[in-house]
Coordinates of C-alpha atoms in Angstrom, one line a residue:
Chain A
M283 CA -11.8 -19.5 5.5
E284 CA -10.8 -16.5 3.7
L285 CA -13.9 -14.9 3.4
H286 CA -12.5 -11.5 2.3
R287 CA -11.3 -13.1 -1.1
L288 CA -14.6 -14.1 -2.2
T289 CA -17.3 -12.4 -4.3
A290 CA -21.0 -11.2 -3.1
H291 CA -22.6 -14.1 -5.0
Q292 CA -20.2 -16.7 -3.5
L293 CA -20.8 -15.3 0.0
S294 CA -24.5 -15.1 -0.5
D295 CA -24.5 -18.8 -1.4
L296 CA -22.6 -19.6 1.7
I297 CA -25.0 -17.7 3.7
A298 CA -28.0 -19.3 2.3
Q299 CA -26.3 -22.7 3.0
K300 CA -25.7 -21.5 6.6
K301 CA -22.1 -21.9 6.2
T302 CA -21.2 -18.3 7.3
S303 CA -22.9 -15.2 8.7
P304 CA -22.8 -11.5 8.2
K305 CA -20.6 -11.2 11.4
E306 CA -18.3 -13.7 10.4
I307 CA -17.7 -12.0 7.0
A308 CA -17.4 -8.6 8.7
Q309 CA -14.8 -9.9 11.2
D310 CA -12.9 -11.5 8.4
L311 CA -12.7 -8.3 6.5
L312 CA -11.9 -6.2 9.7
K313 CA -9.0 -8.7 10.2
R314 CA -7.9 -8.3 6.6
I315 CA -8.0 -4.6 6.8
K316 CA -5.6 -4.6 9.9
K317 CA -3.0 -6.0 7.6
T318 CA -3.5 -4.0 4.4
E319 CA -5.2 -0.7 5.2
K320 CA -2.1 0.9 6.4
K321 CA -0.5 0.4 3.0
V322 CA -3.6 1.2 0.7
K323 CA -5.3 3.8 2.6
A324 CA -8.5 3.3 0.9
F325 CA -10.7 4.6 3.6
C326 CA -11.4 8.0 5.1
F327 CA -13.9 6.6 7.7
L328 CA -14.3 3.1 9.2
D329 CA -16.4 2.6 12.4
E330 CA -15.9 -1.1 13.7
K331 CA -18.3 -0.8 16.3
D332 CA -21.0 0.4 13.8
V333 CA -20.2 -2.4 11.6
L334 CA -20.7 -5.1 14.2
R335 CA -23.9 -3.3 15.4
Q336 CA -25.2 -3.7 11.7
C337 CA -24.3 -7.3 11.8
A338 CA -26.2 -7.7 15.0
E339 CA -29.2 -6.1 13.8
L340 CA -29.3 -8.3 10.5
E341 CA -29.2 -11.3 12.6
K342 CA -32.6 -10.3 14.0
R343 CA -34.1 -10.0 10.6
T344 CA -36.5 -12.5 9.4
S345 CA -36.5 -11.6 5.6
H346 CA -33.2 -11.7 4.0
G347 CA -32.5 -9.1 1.1
A348 CA -30.5 -9.4 -2.1
L349 CA -27.3 -8.1 -0.5
F350 CA -27.9 -9.8 3.1
G351 CA -24.7 -9.6 5.1
I352 CA -22.4 -8.0 2.1
P353 CA -20.2 -5.1 3.0
V354 CA -20.3 -2.2 0.7
V355 CA -17.9 0.7 0.8
I356 CA -19.6 4.0 0.1
K357 CA -17.7 6.6 -1.6
D358 CA -17.3 9.8 0.7
N359 CA -19.6 12.0 -1.5
I360 CA -22.7 9.9 -0.9
C361 CA -24.9 10.7 2.1
V362 CA -25.0 8.1 5.0
Q363 CA -27.1 9.1 7.9
G364 CA -25.2 10.0 11.1
Q365 CA -21.8 9.1 9.5
D366 CA -19.1 11.5 8.3
T367 CA -19.7 12.3 4.9
T368 CA -16.9 15.0 3.6
C369 CA -16.2 14.5 -0.1
S370 CA -12.7 14.2 1.3
S371 CA -12.6 18.1 1.7
R372 CA -11.7 20.2 4.6
I373 CA -14.7 22.4 3.9
L374 CA -17.1 19.6 5.0
K375 CA -15.0 18.1 8.0
G376 CA -17.3 16.9 10.5
F377 CA -20.5 16.8 8.4
K378 CA -22.8 13.9 9.3
P379 CA -25.9 13.9 7.1
P380 CA -29.3 14.0 8.7
Y381 CA -30.6 11.5 5.9
D382 CA -29.5 8.5 3.7
A383 CA -28.9 8.9 -0.1
T384 CA -31.5 6.8 -1.8
C385 CA -28.9 4.3 -3.0
V386 CA -27.7 3.8 0.7
R387 CA -31.5 3.5 1.7
R388 CA -31.9 0.7 -0.8
L389 CA -28.7 -1.1 0.2
K390 CA -29.9 -1.1 3.9
Q391 CA -33.4 -2.3 2.9
E392 CA -31.6 -5.2 0.9
G393 CA -29.4 -6.1 4.1
A394 CA -25.9 -4.7 3.1
I395 CA -23.6 -3.7 5.5
I396 CA -22.7 0.0 5.2
F397 CA -19.0 -0.7 5.8
A398 CA -16.8 2.3 5.3
K399 CA -16.4 5.6 3.5
G400 CA -14.1 5.4 0.5
N401 CA -11.3 8.0 -0.1
M402 CA -11.6 10.2 -3.1
D403 CA -10.3 13.1 -4.8
E404 CA -11.7 16.2 -3.2
F405 CA -15.3 16.7 -4.5
A406 CA -14.5 14.1 -7.3
F407 CA -12.2 16.4 -8.8
G408 CA -9.3 14.3 -10.0
S409 CA -8.1 11.1 -11.8
S410 CA -5.6 10.0 -9.1
C411 CA -7.2 10.3 -5.6
E412 CA -4.3 12.7 -4.8
T413 CA -6.4 15.7 -4.0
S414 CA -8.2 14.1 -0.9
C415 CA -7.6 16.3 2.3
Y416 CA -6.7 12.9 4.0
G417 CA -3.9 12.0 1.6
P418 CA -3.6 9.8 -1.4
T419 CA -5.0 6.1 -1.6
H420 CA -2.2 3.7 -3.0
N421 CA -2.7 1.3 -5.7
P422 CA -2.7 -2.3 -4.3
W423 CA -0.8 -3.5 -7.3
D424 CA 2.0 -1.0 -6.7
L425 CA 1.8 0.9 -3.6
K426 CA 4.0 3.8 -5.2
R427 CA 1.2 4.4 -7.8
I428 CA -2.0 6.2 -7.9
P429 CA -5.3 3.9 -7.8
G430 CA -7.1 6.3 -10.4
G431 CA -9.7 8.5 -9.4
S432 CA -12.0 10.0 -8.4
S433 CA -13.4 6.8 -6.8
G434 CA -9.9 5.6 -5.9
G435 CA -10.7 4.2 -2.4
S436 CA -13.8 2.4 -3.6
A437 CA -11.7 0.8 -6.1
A438 CA -8.5 0.2 -4.3
S439 CA -10.7 -1.4 -1.5
V440 CA -12.3 -3.9 -3.8
A441 CA -9.0 -4.9 -5.4
A442 CA -7.2 -5.1 -2.0
D443 CA -10.0 -7.4 -0.7
E444 CA -10.9 -5.0 1.8
T445 CA -14.5 -5.1 0.9
I446 CA -16.7 -7.3 -1.3
L447 CA -18.6 -4.4 -3.0
A448 CA -18.3 -0.5 -3.4
L449 CA -20.3 2.3 -4.8
G450 CA -18.6 5.2 -6.7
S451 CA -19.6 7.9 -8.7
D452 CA -18.7 8.9 -12.3
T453 CA -18.9 12.3 -13.8
G454 CA -16.2 11.9 -16.4
G455 CA -14.9 8.4 -15.6
S456 CA -14.4 8.4 -11.8
I457 CA -15.8 4.9 -11.6
R458 CA -14.3 3.3 -14.8
Q459 CA -10.8 4.7 -14.7
P460 CA -10.0 3.6 -11.1
A461 CA -11.6 0.2 -11.9
S462 CA -9.4 -0.2 -14.8
L463 CA -6.2 0.9 -12.9
C464 CA -7.0 -1.4 -9.9
G465 CA -7.8 -4.4 -12.0
V466 CA -11.8 -4.6 -10.9
V467 CA -15.2 -4.1 -12.6
G468 CA -16.6 -0.6 -12.8
F469 CA -20.1 0.1 -14.0
K470 CA -21.3 3.7 -15.0
P471 CA -25.1 3.4 -15.6
T472 CA -27.0 5.5 -18.0
Y473 CA -27.8 9.0 -16.7
G474 CA -31.0 8.9 -15.0
R475 CA -30.7 5.0 -14.2
V476 CA -29.7 5.5 -10.5
S477 CA -31.1 8.3 -8.4
R478 CA -28.7 11.1 -7.2
Y479 CA -30.5 12.0 -4.2
G480 CA -27.9 12.4 -1.4
L481 CA -25.0 12.4 -3.9
I482 CA -23.3 15.6 -3.1
A483 CA -23.4 17.2 -6.7
F484 CA -20.3 17.9 -8.8
A485 CA -21.8 18.3 -12.2
S486 CA -25.5 17.5 -12.1
S487 CA -25.9 16.8 -15.7
L488 CA -23.1 14.3 -15.7
D489 CA -23.0 12.7 -12.5
Q490 CA -23.9 9.0 -11.9
I491 CA -23.5 6.6 -9.0
G492 CA -22.6 3.0 -9.8
P493 CA -21.0 -0.2 -8.6
L494 CA -17.3 -1.3 -8.3
A495 CA -17.1 -5.1 -7.9
K496 CA -14.8 -8.2 -8.2
D497 CA -16.8 -9.7 -11.2
V498 CA -19.5 -8.7 -13.6
Q499 CA -22.1 -10.9 -11.7
D500 CA -21.6 -8.9 -8.5
A501 CA -21.9 -5.5 -10.5
A502 CA -25.2 -6.7 -11.9
I503 CA -26.5 -7.6 -8.4
L504 CA -25.6 -4.3 -6.9
L505 CA -26.9 -2.5 -10.0
N506 CA -30.3 -4.2 -9.4
V507 CA -30.3 -2.8 -5.9
I508 CA -29.6 0.8 -6.7
S509 CA -31.5 1.3 -10.0
G510 CA -35.0 2.8 -10.6
H511 CA -37.3 5.8 -10.3
D512 CA -37.1 8.0 -7.4
G513 CA -39.4 11.0 -6.7
Q514 CA -36.5 12.7 -4.7
D515 CA -34.5 13.2 -8.0
S516 CA -36.4 14.8 -11.0
T517 CA -33.8 13.5 -13.2
C518 CA -34.1 10.0 -12.2
A519 CA -35.8 8.1 -15.2
D520 CA -39.1 6.3 -14.8
V521 CA -37.8 3.5 -17.1
K522 CA -38.6 -0.1 -15.7
V523 CA -35.7 -1.8 -14.4
P524 CA -35.0 -5.4 -15.6
D525 CA -33.4 -8.1 -13.6
Y526 CA -29.7 -7.5 -14.7
T527 CA -28.5 -10.7 -13.4
K528 CA -30.5 -12.3 -16.4
A529 CA -28.5 -10.4 -18.9
L530 CA -25.3 -12.5 -17.7
V531 CA -25.2 -14.9 -20.7
N532 CA -21.8 -16.3 -22.0
N533 CA -22.7 -15.7 -25.5
V534 CA -21.7 -12.7 -27.9
N535 CA -22.6 -14.6 -31.0
G536 CA -24.0 -12.1 -33.6
L537 CA -23.3 -9.0 -31.2
R538 CA -22.2 -6.2 -33.3
I539 CA -19.3 -4.3 -31.7
G540 CA -17.6 -1.1 -33.1
Y541 CA -14.1 0.0 -32.1
P542 CA -13.7 3.7 -32.8
K543 CA -10.4 4.5 -34.6
E544 CA -10.1 7.8 -32.8
Y545 CA -9.5 5.9 -29.4
F546 CA -6.5 4.0 -31.0
A547 CA -4.5 6.9 -32.1
K548 CA -1.7 9.1 -30.8
G549 CA -1.5 9.0 -27.0
L550 CA -2.4 5.3 -26.5
N551 CA 0.2 3.3 -24.7
T552 CA 1.3 0.4 -26.8
E553 CA 0.8 -2.3 -24.0
V554 CA -2.7 -1.0 -23.4
K555 CA -3.2 -1.0 -27.2
D556 CA -2.0 -4.7 -27.7
S557 CA -4.2 -5.6 -24.7
V558 CA -7.5 -4.1 -26.2
E559 CA -6.6 -5.5 -29.6
T560 CA -6.1 -9.0 -28.2
A561 CA -9.5 -8.6 -26.2
L562 CA -11.2 -7.5 -29.6
G563 CA -9.7 -10.5 -31.2
L564 CA -11.0 -12.8 -28.6
L565 CA -14.5 -11.4 -28.9
R566 CA -14.4 -11.9 -32.6
K567 CA -13.5 -15.5 -32.0
L568 CA -16.4 -15.9 -29.7
G569 CA -18.7 -14.9 -32.4
A570 CA -19.1 -11.1 -32.3
Q571 CA -18.8 -9.0 -35.5
V572 CA -16.2 -6.5 -34.8
K573 CA -15.7 -3.5 -37.0
E574 CA -14.0 -0.1 -37.0
I575 CA -16.3 2.8 -36.7
S576 CA -15.6 6.6 -36.3
L577 CA -16.5 9.0 -33.5
P578 CA -15.1 12.3 -35.3
H579 CA -15.6 14.5 -32.3
T580 CA -13.6 12.6 -29.9
G581 CA -10.8 15.0 -30.0
Y582 CA -13.0 17.7 -28.6
A583 CA -14.5 15.8 -25.5
V584 CA -11.8 16.9 -22.9
A585 CA -12.0 20.6 -23.7
D586 CA -15.9 20.3 -23.7
Y587 CA -16.2 18.5 -20.5
Y588 CA -13.7 20.9 -18.7
I589 CA -16.1 23.9 -19.5
I590 CA -19.4 22.0 -19.0
A591 CA -18.3 20.1 -15.7
T592 CA -16.5 23.3 -14.2
A593 CA -19.3 25.5 -14.8
E594 CA -21.8 23.2 -13.1
A595 CA -19.3 22.4 -10.3
S596 CA -18.8 26.2 -9.7
S597 CA -22.7 26.6 -9.3
N598 CA -23.0 23.3 -7.2
L599 CA -20.2 24.4 -4.8
A600 CA -21.7 27.9 -4.0
R601 CA -23.5 26.1 -1.2
F602 CA -20.3 25.7 0.8
D603 CA -20.2 29.0 2.4
G604 CA -19.6 28.3 6.2
V605 CA -23.3 28.7 7.1
Q606 CA -25.3 25.6 7.1
Y607 CA -22.6 22.9 7.3
G608 CA -18.8 22.2 7.6
H609 CA -16.0 24.7 8.1
R610 CA -16.3 28.5 8.7
A611 CA -13.3 30.7 9.0
S612 CA -12.7 32.1 12.5
D613 CA -11.5 35.5 11.5
F614 CA -13.3 37.9 9.3
D615 CA -14.5 41.3 8.8
N616 CA -18.0 40.9 7.3
L617 CA -20.2 38.4 5.6
L618 CA -18.5 38.5 2.2
D619 CA -15.3 38.1 3.8
M620 CA -16.4 35.3 5.9
Y621 CA -17.4 33.6 2.5
A622 CA -14.0 34.3 0.7
K623 CA -12.0 33.3 3.8
T624 CA -14.1 30.1 4.6
R625 CA -13.8 28.9 0.9
G626 CA -10.2 30.0 0.6
E627 CA -9.3 27.8 3.7
G628 CA -11.7 25.0 3.1
F629 CA -11.3 24.1 -0.6
G630 CA -8.0 22.5 -1.8
E631 CA -6.0 23.5 -5.0
E632 CA -7.8 21.5 -7.4
A633 CA -11.3 22.5 -6.2
K634 CA -10.2 26.3 -6.6
R635 CA -8.9 25.6 -9.9
R636 CA -12.1 24.1 -11.1
I637 CA -14.5 26.5 -9.2
I638 CA -12.6 29.6 -10.9
L639 CA -12.5 28.0 -14.3
G640 CA -16.3 27.4 -14.1
T641 CA -17.0 30.8 -12.7
Y642 CA -15.0 32.4 -15.7
A643 CA -16.9 30.2 -18.2
L644 CA -20.3 31.5 -16.9
S645 CA -19.0 35.1 -16.2
S646 CA -20.8 38.1 -18.1
G647 CA -19.0 38.6 -21.5
Y648 CA -17.7 35.0 -21.6
Y649 CA -20.7 32.9 -21.3
D650 CA -21.3 32.6 -25.3
A651 CA -17.5 32.1 -25.9
Y652 CA -17.3 29.1 -23.7
Y653 CA -20.5 27.7 -21.9
L654 CA -22.8 28.0 -24.9
R655 CA -20.3 27.0 -27.2
A656 CA -19.6 23.9 -25.0
L657 CA -23.2 22.8 -24.8
K658 CA -23.3 23.0 -28.7
A659 CA -20.1 20.9 -28.9
R660 CA -21.8 18.4 -26.4
R661 CA -24.6 17.8 -29.0
L662 CA -22.0 17.0 -31.7
I663 CA -20.5 14.5 -29.4
K664 CA -23.7 12.8 -28.5
E665 CA -24.7 12.7 -32.2
D666 CA -21.4 10.8 -32.9
F667 CA -22.7 8.1 -30.8
D668 CA -26.2 8.1 -32.2
R669 CA -25.0 7.4 -35.7
A670 CA -22.5 5.0 -34.5
F671 CA -25.1 3.0 -32.7
K672 CA -27.1 2.7 -36.0
D673 CA -24.6 0.0 -37.0
C674 CA -23.5 -1.5 -33.9
D675 CA -24.9 -2.8 -30.5
C676 CA -22.0 -1.6 -28.5
I677 CA -18.7 0.1 -28.6
V678 CA -15.5 -1.3 -27.2
T679 CA -12.5 0.9 -26.4
P680 CA -9.5 1.2 -23.9
T681 CA -10.8 2.4 -20.4
S682 CA -7.5 4.5 -19.9
P683 CA -4.8 5.5 -22.2
T684 CA -2.3 4.1 -19.7
A685 CA -1.8 1.9 -16.6
A686 CA -1.4 3.5 -13.2
F687 CA 0.8 6.3 -13.2
K688 CA 3.3 7.2 -10.1
I689 CA 1.8 9.2 -7.1
G690 CA 3.1 12.9 -7.8
E691 CA 3.6 12.3 -11.6
R692 CA 0.9 14.3 -13.0
I693 CA -0.4 16.4 -9.8
D694 CA 1.5 19.6 -10.8
N695 CA 0.3 19.2 -14.3
P696 CA -3.6 19.8 -14.5
L697 CA -3.9 19.4 -18.1
A698 CA -2.1 16.0 -18.3
M699 CA -4.2 14.9 -15.5
Y700 CA -7.3 15.9 -17.2
L701 CA -6.2 13.9 -20.4
S702 CA -6.3 10.8 -18.2
D703 CA -10.0 10.7 -18.7
I704 CA -9.8 11.1 -22.4
Y705 CA -11.6 7.7 -23.4
T706 CA -14.2 8.0 -20.4
I707 CA -15.5 11.5 -20.7
S708 CA -17.5 11.3 -23.9
V709 CA -19.7 8.7 -22.3
N710 CA -20.7 11.1 -19.5
L711 CA -21.4 14.1 -22.1
A712 CA -23.7 11.8 -24.2
G713 CA -25.4 10.2 -21.0
L714 CA -24.5 6.7 -22.0
P715 CA -23.9 3.6 -19.8
A716 CA -20.4 1.9 -19.8
I717 CA -18.5 -0.9 -17.9
S718 CA -14.8 -1.4 -17.5
V719 CA -13.6 -5.0 -17.0
P720 CA -10.1 -6.3 -16.7
C721 CA -8.4 -7.3 -20.0
G722 CA -4.7 -7.8 -19.0
F723 CA -1.5 -6.6 -17.4
N724 CA 1.5 -4.8 -18.6
E725 CA 5.1 -5.6 -18.1
K726 CA 5.3 -4.3 -14.6
G727 CA 2.2 -6.2 -13.7
L728 CA -0.2 -3.6 -13.6
P729 CA -4.0 -3.9 -14.7
I730 CA -5.3 -2.7 -18.0
G731 CA -9.1 -2.2 -18.5
L732 CA -11.5 -2.7 -21.4
Q733 CA -14.5 -0.5 -21.8
F734 CA -17.9 -1.4 -23.2
I735 CA -20.3 1.5 -24.1
A736 CA -24.0 0.9 -25.1
R737 CA -27.1 2.9 -25.9
A738 CA -29.0 4.7 -23.3
F739 CA -30.7 2.2 -20.9
E740 CA -29.2 -0.8 -22.7
E741 CA -27.0 -1.8 -19.7
E742 CA -27.9 -5.6 -20.4
V743 CA -25.9 -5.4 -23.6
L744 CA -22.9 -4.2 -21.6
L745 CA -23.4 -7.0 -19.1
R746 CA -23.7 -9.7 -22.0
G747 CA -20.5 -8.4 -23.6
A748 CA -18.5 -7.9 -20.3
Y749 CA -19.6 -11.2 -18.7
T750 CA -18.8 -13.3 -22.0
F751 CA -15.3 -11.7 -22.0
E752 CA -14.8 -12.3 -18.4
Q753 CA -15.9 -15.9 -18.4
N754 CA -13.4 -16.5 -21.5
T755 CA -10.5 -14.9 -19.5
D756 CA -9.1 -15.0 -16.0
Y757 CA -7.6 -11.6 -15.6
H758 CA -10.3 -10.8 -12.9
L759 CA -9.1 -13.7 -10.9
K760 CA -5.6 -12.4 -10.3
K761 CA -5.1 -10.7 -7.0
P762 CA -2.3 -8.3 -5.8
E763 CA 0.1 -9.3 -3.3
L764 CA -0.2 -7.2 -0.3
Chain B
M245 CA -8.1 35.8 -17.2
D246 CA -8.3 38.4 -14.5
I247 CA -7.6 36.1 -11.7
E248 CA -8.5 38.4 -9.0
Y249 CA -11.8 39.5 -10.5
V250 CA -12.9 36.0 -11.1
A251 CA -11.7 34.9 -7.6
K252 CA -13.9 37.5 -6.3
L253 CA -16.9 36.4 -8.4
A254 CA -16.4 32.9 -6.9
R255 CA -16.1 34.2 -3.2
I256 CA -12.6 32.5 -2.8
E257 CA -9.7 34.2 -1.2
L258 CA -6.4 33.3 -2.8
N259 CA -3.1 34.1 -1.5
K260 CA -0.2 35.4 -3.7
Q261 CA 1.2 32.2 -4.6
E262 CA -2.0 30.6 -5.4
K263 CA -2.8 33.5 -7.7
K264 CA 0.6 33.0 -9.6
R265 CA 0.1 29.4 -10.0
L266 CA -3.6 29.3 -11.0
S267 CA -3.0 32.1 -13.5
T268 CA -0.3 30.1 -15.2
Q269 CA -2.3 26.7 -15.1
L270 CA -5.6 28.3 -16.2
G271 CA -3.8 29.8 -19.2
D272 CA -2.6 26.6 -20.2
I273 CA -6.1 25.0 -19.8
L274 CA -7.8 27.8 -21.6
A275 CA -5.4 27.6 -24.6
Y276 CA -6.2 23.9 -24.7
I277 CA -10.1 24.6 -24.7
E278 CA -9.6 27.1 -27.5
K279 CA -9.6 24.2 -29.7
L280 CA -13.4 24.2 -29.6
K281 CA -13.3 27.3 -31.8
E282 CA -12.5 25.0 -34.7
L283 CA -15.9 23.5 -34.7
N284 CA -18.4 25.0 -37.1
I285 CA -21.4 25.1 -34.7
S286 CA -23.2 28.2 -35.8
S287 CA -26.4 26.0 -36.7
V288 CA -26.1 23.6 -33.7
E289 CA -28.6 23.6 -31.1
P290 CA -27.1 23.6 -27.5
M291 CA -27.6 20.7 -25.2
S292 CA -27.9 21.2 -21.6
H293 CA -29.0 17.7 -20.7
V294 CA -29.1 14.1 -22.4
L295 CA -32.6 13.1 -21.3
P296 CA -35.6 14.3 -23.1
L297 CA -37.2 15.6 -19.9
K298 CA -40.0 18.0 -19.7
N299 CA -41.3 19.6 -16.5
V300 CA -41.4 16.9 -13.8
F301 CA -44.3 17.6 -11.3
R302 CA -45.1 15.9 -8.3
R303 CA -48.3 16.5 -6.0
D304 CA -48.2 19.3 -3.8
E305 CA -48.6 17.5 -0.6
V306 CA -47.4 18.4 3.0
R307 CA -45.0 15.6 4.0
P308 CA -42.7 15.5 7.2
S309 CA -39.6 17.4 7.1
L310 CA -36.3 17.0 9.1
P311 CA -36.6 18.4 12.8
Q312 CA -34.8 21.7 13.1
E313 CA -32.4 20.4 15.7
K314 CA -31.1 17.7 13.3
V315 CA -30.5 20.4 10.6
L316 CA -29.0 22.7 12.8
A317 CA -26.7 20.1 14.3
N318 CA -24.3 20.5 11.4
A319 CA -24.2 24.4 11.4
P320 CA -20.9 26.0 12.5
H321 CA -22.7 28.6 14.2
A322 CA -26.4 28.4 15.4
A323 CA -28.5 30.6 17.6
G324 CA -31.7 29.4 19.1
N325 CA -33.6 27.7 16.1
N326 CA -31.7 29.8 13.5
F327 CA -28.4 29.7 11.6
S328 CA -26.2 32.3 12.6
V329 CA -24.2 34.7 10.3
P330 CA -22.5 38.0 10.8
R331 CA -24.6 41.0 10.8
I332 CA -25.5 42.3 7.3
I333 CA -27.3 45.6 7.9
E334 CA -25.5 48.2 9.7

């Protein structure tokens, strides 16, 4: 049986009926990977022996968990005890965390198999997975194209049936955009829904860990496991976690959906626009009340984000100085020189660009003009959503303005790359939950994604909308040929 | 932007080529960011965080921490029970 093609909920049923075992699932995936991974290059670390060791451990367990025997790929910026965790950066090569991230600890408790580390843009700085020190991941739908980023390895491995589930992190779209470009489901929870303990920080006020999955039901199952309060992260909210699988109802009757006119303006590819408009038509036919809304500050989100995110990153990445972990330059004159050479050698180009931009925005004499102004603009962007949610329950938009672009196409033009996230960034600035689900294919056969956005801590509304859409379409069932 | 000065603040050594490339690219990005100046924000309160969080306290209790050898295992240079760095006082 081709177990790798199945979803987590299908495999859980088979395990419950004793028709398969964790070991059989893992072996089938490892066989699949032998065939496909040299083309896709989704992983930066995979330890087959450790995977089989985990399976053997699981077989001894008396009580099963919610993810018993289900392989999960972990993005390379999430700490797994004793396993390489490098943020796909030279500066962290060889780092083996002495502890598990909270989400990884919860996965292990629920019987998941920690399967591999997903390739990513270095320190999650990118929208294409090309800035990884291990080289790019390839889009399973067209190997000449990027999978999106920064959680490109996580998304591509789910799309290529190289894993069943994956975790990514989303600071400005890094779960949703690759999910959209790879034709899978990507879920960015509300800021504070999932503990960030053990997630190597990029921008602490924006980062959030979330699921990548083959369908909405699987995303809800994984969200159940990773959500909830954690004393190790003081920004992790003490808000009750509902059973998200209960929100999977095939019914949008009366759901008030707004589509922001600013997201359907210049810069949106026509094929993407057509697919999203068709999707809105279907939701209307299924009983949703669909109407146009306005988020007037949308046009300022990318500029705002690139000040706030880089400012926070420049501060967070100060810890990589060659003292406690990772790379240290071998030839230097004194301590300051050691820092500068270590960081000059260890960071890639995009990391340097962002650290320098963020340092500048926070530097004496420029703080008010850049950082303080950006914090004020951030409030305006959030207030746009507050106003919109007075009249609607969720907002529907394209996830990305285009389908997957070619490897190399935007790498020399940082600004064009930054604009890839134009529809996802505002959500992080406002701290809201959002999901991307497949909603079509363009003429070249590349996937297109549909984004649902809801109020803070209303993940259930997203699941209802996305699940209903999925149950009435079959885009999520199509697989790339590899 | 004075790229050499900012790189020094960021403790990153850049070669000549990098300085040139980054100067041009950062110039373009800063020009794009200028659009925030169109906004009338004089009366807007800055928002550094979306959650309405006040101070989050925990009990001040002694808890087990990681053993030293585990923490030092990742250090590029360690000496005894310490991280080793170049001499900073002559």
